[in-house]
Coordinates of N, CA, C and O in Angstrom, one line a residue:
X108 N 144.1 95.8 -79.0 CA 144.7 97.1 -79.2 C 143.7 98.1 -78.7 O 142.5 97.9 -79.0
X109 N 144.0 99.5 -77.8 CA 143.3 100.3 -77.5 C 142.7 100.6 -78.5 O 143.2 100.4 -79.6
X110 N 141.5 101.2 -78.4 CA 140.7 102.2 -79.2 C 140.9 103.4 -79.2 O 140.0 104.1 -79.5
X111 N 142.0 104.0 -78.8 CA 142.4 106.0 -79.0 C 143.1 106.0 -80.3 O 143.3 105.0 -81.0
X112 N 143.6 107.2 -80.5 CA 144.1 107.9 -81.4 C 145.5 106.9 -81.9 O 145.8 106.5 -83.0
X113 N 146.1 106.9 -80.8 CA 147.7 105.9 -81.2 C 147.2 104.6 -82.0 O 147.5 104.1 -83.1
X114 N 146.2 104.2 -80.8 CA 145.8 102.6 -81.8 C 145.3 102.3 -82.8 O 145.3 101.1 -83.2
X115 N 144.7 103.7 -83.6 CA 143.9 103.9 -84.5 C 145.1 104.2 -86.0 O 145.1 103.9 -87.2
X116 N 146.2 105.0 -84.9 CA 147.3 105.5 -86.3 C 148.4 104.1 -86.8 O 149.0 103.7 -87.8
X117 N 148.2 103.6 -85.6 CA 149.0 102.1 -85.9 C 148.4 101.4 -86.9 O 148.9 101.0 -88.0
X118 N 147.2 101.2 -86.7 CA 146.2 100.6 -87.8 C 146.6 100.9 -89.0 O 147.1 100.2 -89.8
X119 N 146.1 101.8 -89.0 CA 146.0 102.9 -90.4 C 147.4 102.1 -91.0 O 147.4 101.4 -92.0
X120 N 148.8 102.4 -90.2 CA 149.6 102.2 -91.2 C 150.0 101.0 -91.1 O 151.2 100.9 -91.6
X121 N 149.5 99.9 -90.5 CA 149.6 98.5 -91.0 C 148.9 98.4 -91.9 O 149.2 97.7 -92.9
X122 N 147.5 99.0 -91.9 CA 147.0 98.6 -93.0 C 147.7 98.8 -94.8 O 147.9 98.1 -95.7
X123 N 148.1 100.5 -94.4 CA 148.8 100.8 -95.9 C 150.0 99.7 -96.0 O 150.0 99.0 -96.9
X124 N 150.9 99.5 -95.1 CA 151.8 98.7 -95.3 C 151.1 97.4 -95.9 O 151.4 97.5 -97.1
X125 N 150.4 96.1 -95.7 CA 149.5 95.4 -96.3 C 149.5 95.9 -97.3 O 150.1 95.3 -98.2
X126 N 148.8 97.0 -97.6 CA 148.0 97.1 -98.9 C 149.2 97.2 -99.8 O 149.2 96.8 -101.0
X127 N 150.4 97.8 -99.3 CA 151.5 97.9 -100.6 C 151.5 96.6 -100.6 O 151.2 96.2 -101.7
X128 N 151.9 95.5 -99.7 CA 152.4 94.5 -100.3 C 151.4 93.6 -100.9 O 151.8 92.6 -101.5
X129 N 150.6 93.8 -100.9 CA 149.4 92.8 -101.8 C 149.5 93.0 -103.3 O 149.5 92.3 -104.3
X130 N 149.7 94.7 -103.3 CA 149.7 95.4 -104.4 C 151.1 95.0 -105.0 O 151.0 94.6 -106.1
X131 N 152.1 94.9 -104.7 CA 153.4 94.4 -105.3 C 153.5 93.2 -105.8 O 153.9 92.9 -106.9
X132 N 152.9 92.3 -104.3 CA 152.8 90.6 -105.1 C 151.7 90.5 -106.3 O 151.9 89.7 -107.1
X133 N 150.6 91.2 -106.4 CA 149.8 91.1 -107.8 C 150.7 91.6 -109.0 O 150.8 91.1 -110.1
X134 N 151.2 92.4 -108.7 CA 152.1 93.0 -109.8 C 153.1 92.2 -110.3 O 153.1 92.1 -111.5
X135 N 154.0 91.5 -109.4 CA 155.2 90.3 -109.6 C 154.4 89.4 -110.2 O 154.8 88.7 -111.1
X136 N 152.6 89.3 -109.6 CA 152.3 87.7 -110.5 C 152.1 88.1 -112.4 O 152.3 87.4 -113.4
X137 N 151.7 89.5 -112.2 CA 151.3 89.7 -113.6 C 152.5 89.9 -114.5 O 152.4 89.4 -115.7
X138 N 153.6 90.6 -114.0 CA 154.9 90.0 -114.7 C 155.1 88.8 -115.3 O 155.3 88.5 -116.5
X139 N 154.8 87.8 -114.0 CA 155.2 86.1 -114.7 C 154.1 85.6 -115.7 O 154.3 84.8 -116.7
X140 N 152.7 86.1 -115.3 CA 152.0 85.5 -116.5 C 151.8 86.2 -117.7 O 151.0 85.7 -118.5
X141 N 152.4 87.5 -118.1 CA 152.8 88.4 -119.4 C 153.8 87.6 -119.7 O 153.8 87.1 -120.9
X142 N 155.0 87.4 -119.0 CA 156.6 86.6 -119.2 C 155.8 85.4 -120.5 O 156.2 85.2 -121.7
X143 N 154.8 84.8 -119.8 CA 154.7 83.6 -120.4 C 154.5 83.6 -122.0 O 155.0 82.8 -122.8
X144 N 153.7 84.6 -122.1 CA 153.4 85.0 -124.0 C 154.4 86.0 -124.7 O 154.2 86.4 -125.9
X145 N 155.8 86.6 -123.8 CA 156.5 87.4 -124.2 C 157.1 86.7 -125.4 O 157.1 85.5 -125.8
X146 N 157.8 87.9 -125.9 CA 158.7 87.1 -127.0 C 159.4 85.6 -126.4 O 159.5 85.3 -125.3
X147 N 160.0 84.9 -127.6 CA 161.0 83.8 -127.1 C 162.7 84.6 -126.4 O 163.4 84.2 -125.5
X148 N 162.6 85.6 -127.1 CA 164.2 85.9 -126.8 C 164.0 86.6 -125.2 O 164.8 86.5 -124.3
X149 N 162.6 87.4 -125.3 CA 163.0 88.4 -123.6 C 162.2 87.1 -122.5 O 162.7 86.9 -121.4
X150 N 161.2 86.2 -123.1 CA 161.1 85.3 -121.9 C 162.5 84.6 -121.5 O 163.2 84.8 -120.5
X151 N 162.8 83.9 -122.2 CA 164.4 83.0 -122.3 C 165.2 83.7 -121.1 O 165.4 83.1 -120.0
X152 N 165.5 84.9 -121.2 CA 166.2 86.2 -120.9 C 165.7 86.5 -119.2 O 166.3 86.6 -118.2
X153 N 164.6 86.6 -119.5 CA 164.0 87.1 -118.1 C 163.7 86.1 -117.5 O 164.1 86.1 -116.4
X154 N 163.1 85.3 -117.8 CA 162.9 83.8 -116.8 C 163.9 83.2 -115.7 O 163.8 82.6 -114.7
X155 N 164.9 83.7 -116.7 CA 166.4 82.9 -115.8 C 166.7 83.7 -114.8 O 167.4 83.4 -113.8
X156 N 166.0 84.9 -114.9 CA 166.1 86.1 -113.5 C 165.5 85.8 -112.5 O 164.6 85.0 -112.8
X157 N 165.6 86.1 -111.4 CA 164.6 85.7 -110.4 C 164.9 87.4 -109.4 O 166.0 88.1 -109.5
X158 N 163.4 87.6 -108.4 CA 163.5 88.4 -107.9 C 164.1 89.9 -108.9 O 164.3 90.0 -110.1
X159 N 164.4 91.1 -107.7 CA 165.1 92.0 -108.0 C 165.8 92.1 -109.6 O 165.6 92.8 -110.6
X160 N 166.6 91.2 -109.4 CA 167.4 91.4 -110.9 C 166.2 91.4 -112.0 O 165.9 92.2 -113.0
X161 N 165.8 90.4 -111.5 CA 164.6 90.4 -112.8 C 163.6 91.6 -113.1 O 163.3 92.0 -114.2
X162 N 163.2 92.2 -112.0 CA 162.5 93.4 -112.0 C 163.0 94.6 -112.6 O 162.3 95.4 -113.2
X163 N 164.7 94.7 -112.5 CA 165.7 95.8 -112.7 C 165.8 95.2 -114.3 O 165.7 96.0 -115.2
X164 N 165.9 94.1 -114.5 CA 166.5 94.0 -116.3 C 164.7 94.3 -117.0 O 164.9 95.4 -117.6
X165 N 163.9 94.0 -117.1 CA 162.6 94.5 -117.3 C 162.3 96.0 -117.4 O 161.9 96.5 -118.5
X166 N 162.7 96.6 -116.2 CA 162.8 98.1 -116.2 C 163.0 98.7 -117.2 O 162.5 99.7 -117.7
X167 N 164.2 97.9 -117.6 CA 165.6 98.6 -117.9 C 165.2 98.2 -120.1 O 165.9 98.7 -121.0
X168 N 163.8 97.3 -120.1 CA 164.0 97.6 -121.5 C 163.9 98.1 -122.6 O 162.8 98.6 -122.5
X169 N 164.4 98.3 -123.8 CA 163.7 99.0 -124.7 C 162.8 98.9 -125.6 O 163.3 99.2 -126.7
X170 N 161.2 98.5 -125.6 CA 160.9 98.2 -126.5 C 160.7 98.5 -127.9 O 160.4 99.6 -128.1
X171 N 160.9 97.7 -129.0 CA 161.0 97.6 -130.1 C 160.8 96.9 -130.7 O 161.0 95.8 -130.3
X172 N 160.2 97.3 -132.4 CA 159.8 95.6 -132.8 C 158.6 96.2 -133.5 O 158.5 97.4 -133.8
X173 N 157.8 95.2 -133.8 CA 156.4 95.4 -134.5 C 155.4 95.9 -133.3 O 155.9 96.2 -132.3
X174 N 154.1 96.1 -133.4 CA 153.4 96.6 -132.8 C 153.1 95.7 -131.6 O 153.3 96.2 -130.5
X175 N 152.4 94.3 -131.7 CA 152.0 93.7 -130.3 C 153.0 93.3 -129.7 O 152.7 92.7 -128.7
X176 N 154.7 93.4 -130.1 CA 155.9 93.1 -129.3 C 155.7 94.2 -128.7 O 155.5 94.0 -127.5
X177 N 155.7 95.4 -129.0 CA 155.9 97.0 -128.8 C 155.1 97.1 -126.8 O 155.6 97.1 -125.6
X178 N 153.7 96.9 -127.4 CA 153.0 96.8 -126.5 C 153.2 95.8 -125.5 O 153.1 96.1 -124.4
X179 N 153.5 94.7 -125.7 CA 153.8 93.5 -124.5 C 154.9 94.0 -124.1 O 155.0 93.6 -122.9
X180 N 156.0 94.6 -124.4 CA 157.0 95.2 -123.9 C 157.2 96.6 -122.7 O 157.9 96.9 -121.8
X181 N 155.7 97.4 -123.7 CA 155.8 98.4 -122.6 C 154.8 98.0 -121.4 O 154.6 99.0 -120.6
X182 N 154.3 97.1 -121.2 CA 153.3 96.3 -120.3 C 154.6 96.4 -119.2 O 154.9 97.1 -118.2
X183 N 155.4 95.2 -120.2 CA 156.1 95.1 -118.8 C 156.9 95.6 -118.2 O 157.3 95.2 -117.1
X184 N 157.5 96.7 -119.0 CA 158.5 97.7 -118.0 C 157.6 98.6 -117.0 O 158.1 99.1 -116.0
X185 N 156.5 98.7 -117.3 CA 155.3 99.7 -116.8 C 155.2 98.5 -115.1 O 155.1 99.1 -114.0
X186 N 155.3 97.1 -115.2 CA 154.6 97.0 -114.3 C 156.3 96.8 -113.7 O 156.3 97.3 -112.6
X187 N 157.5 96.2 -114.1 CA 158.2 95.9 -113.4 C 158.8 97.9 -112.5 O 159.4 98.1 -111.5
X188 N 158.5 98.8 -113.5 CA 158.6 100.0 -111.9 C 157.8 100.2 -111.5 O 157.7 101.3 -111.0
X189 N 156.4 99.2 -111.5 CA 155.1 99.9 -110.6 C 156.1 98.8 -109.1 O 156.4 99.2 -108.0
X190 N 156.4 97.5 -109.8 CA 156.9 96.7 -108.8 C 158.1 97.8 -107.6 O 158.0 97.9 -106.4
X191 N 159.0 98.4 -108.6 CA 160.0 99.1 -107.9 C 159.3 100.1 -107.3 O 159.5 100.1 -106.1
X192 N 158.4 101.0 -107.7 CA 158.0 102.3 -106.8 C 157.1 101.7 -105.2 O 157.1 102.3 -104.1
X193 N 156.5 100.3 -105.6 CA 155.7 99.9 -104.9 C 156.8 99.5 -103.5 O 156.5 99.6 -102.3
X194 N 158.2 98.8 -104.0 CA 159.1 98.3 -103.2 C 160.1 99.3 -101.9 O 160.5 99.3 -100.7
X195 N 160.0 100.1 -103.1 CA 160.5 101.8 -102.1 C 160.0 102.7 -101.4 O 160.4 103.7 -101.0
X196 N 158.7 102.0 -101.2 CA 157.7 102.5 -99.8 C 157.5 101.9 -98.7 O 156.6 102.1 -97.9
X197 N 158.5 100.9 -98.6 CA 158.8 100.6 -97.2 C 159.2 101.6 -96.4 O 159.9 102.6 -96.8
X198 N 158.8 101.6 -94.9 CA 159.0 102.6 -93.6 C 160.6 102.4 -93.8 O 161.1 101.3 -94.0
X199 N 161.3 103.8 -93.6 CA 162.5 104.3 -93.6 C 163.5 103.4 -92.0 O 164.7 103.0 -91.9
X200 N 162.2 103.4 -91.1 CA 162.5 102.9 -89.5 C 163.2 101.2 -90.0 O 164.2 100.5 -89.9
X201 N 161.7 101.1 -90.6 CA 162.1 99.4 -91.3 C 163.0 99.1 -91.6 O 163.6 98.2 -91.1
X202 N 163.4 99.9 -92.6 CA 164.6 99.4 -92.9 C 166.0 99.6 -92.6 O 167.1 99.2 -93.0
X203 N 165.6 100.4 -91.7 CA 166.9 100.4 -91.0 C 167.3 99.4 -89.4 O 168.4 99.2 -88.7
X204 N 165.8 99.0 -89.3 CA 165.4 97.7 -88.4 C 166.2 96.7 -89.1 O 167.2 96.1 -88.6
X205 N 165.8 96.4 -90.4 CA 166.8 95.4 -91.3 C 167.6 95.3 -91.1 O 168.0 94.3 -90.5
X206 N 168.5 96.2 -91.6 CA 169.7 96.5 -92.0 C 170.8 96.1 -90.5 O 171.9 95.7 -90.4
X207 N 169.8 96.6 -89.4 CA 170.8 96.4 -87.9 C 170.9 94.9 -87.7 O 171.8 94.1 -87.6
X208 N 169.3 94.5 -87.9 CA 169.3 92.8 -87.6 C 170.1 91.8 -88.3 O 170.5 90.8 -87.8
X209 N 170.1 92.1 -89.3 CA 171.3 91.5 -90.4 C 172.7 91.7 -90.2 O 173.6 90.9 -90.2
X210 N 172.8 93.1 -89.9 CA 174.5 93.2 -89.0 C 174.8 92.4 -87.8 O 175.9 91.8 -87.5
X211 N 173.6 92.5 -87.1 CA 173.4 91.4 -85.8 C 173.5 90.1 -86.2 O 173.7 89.6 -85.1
X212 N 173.4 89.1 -87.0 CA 173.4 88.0 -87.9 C 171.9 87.0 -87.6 O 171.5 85.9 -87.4
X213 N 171.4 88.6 -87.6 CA 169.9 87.5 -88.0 C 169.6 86.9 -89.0 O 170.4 87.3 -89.8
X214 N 168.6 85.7 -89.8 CA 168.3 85.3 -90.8 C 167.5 86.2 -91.3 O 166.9 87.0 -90.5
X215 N 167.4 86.3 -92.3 CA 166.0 87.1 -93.5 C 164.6 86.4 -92.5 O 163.8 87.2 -92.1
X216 N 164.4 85.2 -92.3 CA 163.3 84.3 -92.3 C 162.6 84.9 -90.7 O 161.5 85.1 -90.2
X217 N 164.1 85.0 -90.3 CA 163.6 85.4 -88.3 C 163.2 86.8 -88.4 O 162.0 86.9 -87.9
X218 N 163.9 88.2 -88.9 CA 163.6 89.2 -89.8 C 162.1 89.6 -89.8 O 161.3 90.4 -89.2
X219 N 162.0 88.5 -90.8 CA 160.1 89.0 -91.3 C 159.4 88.2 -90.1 O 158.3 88.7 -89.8
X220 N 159.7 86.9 -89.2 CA 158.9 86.9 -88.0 C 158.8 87.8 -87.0 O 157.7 88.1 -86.6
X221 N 160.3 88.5 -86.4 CA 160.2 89.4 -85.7 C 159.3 90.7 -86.0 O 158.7 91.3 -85.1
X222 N 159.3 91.3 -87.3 CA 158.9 92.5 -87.8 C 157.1 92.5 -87.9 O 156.5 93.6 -87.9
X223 N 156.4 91.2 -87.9 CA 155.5 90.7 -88.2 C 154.2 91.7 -87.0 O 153.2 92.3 -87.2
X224 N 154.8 91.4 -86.2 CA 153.7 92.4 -85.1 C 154.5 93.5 -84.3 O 154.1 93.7 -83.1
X225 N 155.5 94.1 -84.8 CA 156.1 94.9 -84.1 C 156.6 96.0 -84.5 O 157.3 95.8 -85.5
X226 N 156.5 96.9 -84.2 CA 157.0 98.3 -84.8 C 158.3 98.6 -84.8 O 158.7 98.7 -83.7
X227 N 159.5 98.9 -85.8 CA 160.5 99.0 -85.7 C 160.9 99.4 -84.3 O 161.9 98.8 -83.7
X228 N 160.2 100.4 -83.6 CA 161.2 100.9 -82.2 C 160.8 99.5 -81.5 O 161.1 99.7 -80.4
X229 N 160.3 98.4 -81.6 CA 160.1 98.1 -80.5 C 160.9 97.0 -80.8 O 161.4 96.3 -79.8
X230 N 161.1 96.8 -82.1 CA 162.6 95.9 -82.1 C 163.7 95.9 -82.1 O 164.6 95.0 -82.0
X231 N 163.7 96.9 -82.1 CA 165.3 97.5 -82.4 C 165.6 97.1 -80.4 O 166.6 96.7 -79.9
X232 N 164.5 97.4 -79.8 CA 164.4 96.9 -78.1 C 164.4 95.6 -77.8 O 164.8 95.2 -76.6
X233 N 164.2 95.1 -78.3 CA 164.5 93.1 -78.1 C 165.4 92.9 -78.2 O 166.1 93.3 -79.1
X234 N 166.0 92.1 -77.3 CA 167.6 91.9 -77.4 C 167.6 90.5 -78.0 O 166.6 89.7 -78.2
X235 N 168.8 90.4 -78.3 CA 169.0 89.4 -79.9 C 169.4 87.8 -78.6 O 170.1 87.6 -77.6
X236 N 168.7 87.1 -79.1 CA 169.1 85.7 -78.2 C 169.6 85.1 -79.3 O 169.2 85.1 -80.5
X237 N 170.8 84.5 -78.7 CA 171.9 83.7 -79.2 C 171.1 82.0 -79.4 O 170.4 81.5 -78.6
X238 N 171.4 81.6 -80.7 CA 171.2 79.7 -80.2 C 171.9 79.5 -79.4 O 172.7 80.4 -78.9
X239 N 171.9 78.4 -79.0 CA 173.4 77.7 -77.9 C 173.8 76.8 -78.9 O 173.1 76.4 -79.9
X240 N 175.6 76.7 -78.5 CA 176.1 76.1 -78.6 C 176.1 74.9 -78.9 O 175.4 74.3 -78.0
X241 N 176.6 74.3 -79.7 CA 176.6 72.5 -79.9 C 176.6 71.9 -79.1 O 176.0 70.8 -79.1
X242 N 177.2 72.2 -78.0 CA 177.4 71.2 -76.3 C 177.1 71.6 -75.1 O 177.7 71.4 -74.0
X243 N 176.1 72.4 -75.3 CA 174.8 73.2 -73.9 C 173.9 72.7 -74.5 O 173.4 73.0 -75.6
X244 N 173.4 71.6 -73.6 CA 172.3 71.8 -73.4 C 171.2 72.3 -74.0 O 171.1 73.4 -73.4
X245 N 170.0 72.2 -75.0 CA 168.7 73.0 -75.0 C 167.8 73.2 -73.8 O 167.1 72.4 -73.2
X246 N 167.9 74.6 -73.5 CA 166.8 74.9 -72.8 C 166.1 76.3 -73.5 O 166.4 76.9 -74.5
X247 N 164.7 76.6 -72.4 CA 163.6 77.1 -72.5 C 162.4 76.5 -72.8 O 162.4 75.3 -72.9
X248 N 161.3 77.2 -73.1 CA 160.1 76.3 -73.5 C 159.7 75.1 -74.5 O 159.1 74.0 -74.3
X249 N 160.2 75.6 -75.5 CA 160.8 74.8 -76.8 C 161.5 73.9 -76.8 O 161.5 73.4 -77.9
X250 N 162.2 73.3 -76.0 CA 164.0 72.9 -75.6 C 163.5 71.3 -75.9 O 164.3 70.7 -76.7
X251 N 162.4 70.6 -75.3 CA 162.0 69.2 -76.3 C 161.9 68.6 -74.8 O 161.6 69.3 -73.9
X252 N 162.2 67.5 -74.8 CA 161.6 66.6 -73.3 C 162.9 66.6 -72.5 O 164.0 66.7 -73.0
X253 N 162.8 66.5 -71.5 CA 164.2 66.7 -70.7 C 164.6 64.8 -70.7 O 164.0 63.8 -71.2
X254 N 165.4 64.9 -70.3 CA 165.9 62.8 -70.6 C 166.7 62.9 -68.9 O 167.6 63.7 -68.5
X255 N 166.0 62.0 -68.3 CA 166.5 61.7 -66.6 C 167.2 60.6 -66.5 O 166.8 59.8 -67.4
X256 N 168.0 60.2 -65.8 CA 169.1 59.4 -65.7 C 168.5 57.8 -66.1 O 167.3 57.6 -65.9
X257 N 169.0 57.1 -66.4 CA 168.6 54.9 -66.9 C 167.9 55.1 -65.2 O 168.3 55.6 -64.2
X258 N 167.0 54.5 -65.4 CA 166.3 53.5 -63.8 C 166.7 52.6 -64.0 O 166.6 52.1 -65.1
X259 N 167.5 51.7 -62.9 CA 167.6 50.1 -63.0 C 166.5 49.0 -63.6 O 165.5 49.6 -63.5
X260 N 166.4 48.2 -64.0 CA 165.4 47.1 -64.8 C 164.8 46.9 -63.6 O 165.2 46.9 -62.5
X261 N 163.6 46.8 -63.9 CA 162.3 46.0 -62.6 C 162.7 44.5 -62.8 O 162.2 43.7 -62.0
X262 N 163.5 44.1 -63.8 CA 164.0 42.7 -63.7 C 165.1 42.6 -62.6 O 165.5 41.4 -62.6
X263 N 165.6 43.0 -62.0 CA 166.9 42.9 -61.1 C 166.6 44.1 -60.2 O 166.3 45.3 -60.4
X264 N 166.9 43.2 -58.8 CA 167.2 44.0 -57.7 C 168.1 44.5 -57.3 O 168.9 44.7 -58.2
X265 N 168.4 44.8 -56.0 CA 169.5 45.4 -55.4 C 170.5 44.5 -55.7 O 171.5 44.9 -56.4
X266 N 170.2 43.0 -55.1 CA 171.0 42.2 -54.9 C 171.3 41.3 -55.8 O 172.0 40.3 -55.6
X267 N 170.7 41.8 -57.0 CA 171.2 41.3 -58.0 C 170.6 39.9 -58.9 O 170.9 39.6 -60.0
X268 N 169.6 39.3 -58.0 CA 168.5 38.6 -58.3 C 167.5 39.2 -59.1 O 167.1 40.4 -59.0
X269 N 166.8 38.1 -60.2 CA 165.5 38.6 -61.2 C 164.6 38.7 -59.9 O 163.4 39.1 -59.9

């Protein structure tokens, strides 16, 4: 990457981008290992959540109770909207990079490869390649060994003799 001003601003906000997400997945882990000594009734409850929902029912609780319920409770609504505030600082470009590629019928999985070194404008510029079809052929680099027609046996000749 150059060393001027552009290559330096690109930096900068891959880096903050990184840094949100390191900061979000510590936060999701510290959820799950508070979950573990939560009460019986909100682990039960929240465990069966996974992702988003789980972050949103967390949010969303009220603590109550005796005192070290009180506090393990407001732990975790504290961290599940650090999770949310941390989640809604995704680049605006991004997600609307998403949102096209998904209407386009990309996978989630292809999504975060394509997004991985590329700046939304410059994806939104890639044009979307199709798989092929069940009965074309694989090609391109990837495509696997090509298969060339049977050679006759070195046991039999022309004429039909071993």
């Amino acid at each position: 990457m150059p060393k001027d001003d552009t290559g330096r601003g690109i930096r900068a906000l891959h880096d903050a981008a990184r840094s949100t997400v390191k900061a979000r997945t510590a936060t999701l882990d510290q959820v799950a290992h508070i979950l573990i000594t939560a009460p019986d009734h909100n682990r039960v409850k929240c465990t069966a959540l996974r992702g988003k929902t789980r972050v949103d029912a967390i949010s969303r609780l009220r603590p109550t109770g005796d005192g070290p319920r009180v506090v393990l409770l407001t732990a975790l609504k504290t961290l599940a909207r650090r999770v949310q505030a941390l989640t809604a600082e995704h680049d605006v470009r991004t997600r609307a990079c998403i949102a096209r590629q998904t209407a386009a019928g990309r996978a989630k999985k292809e999504i975060i490869r394509l997004l991985g070194g590329r700046s939304p404008e410059r994806l939104s510029a890639t044009p979307l390649r199709r798989s092929p079809s069940p009965t074309s052929p694989p090609s391109g680099p990837h495509a696997g060994p090509r298969t060339s027609p049977p050679r006759p046996s070195p046991s039999t000749s022309e004429s039909g003799r071993p």
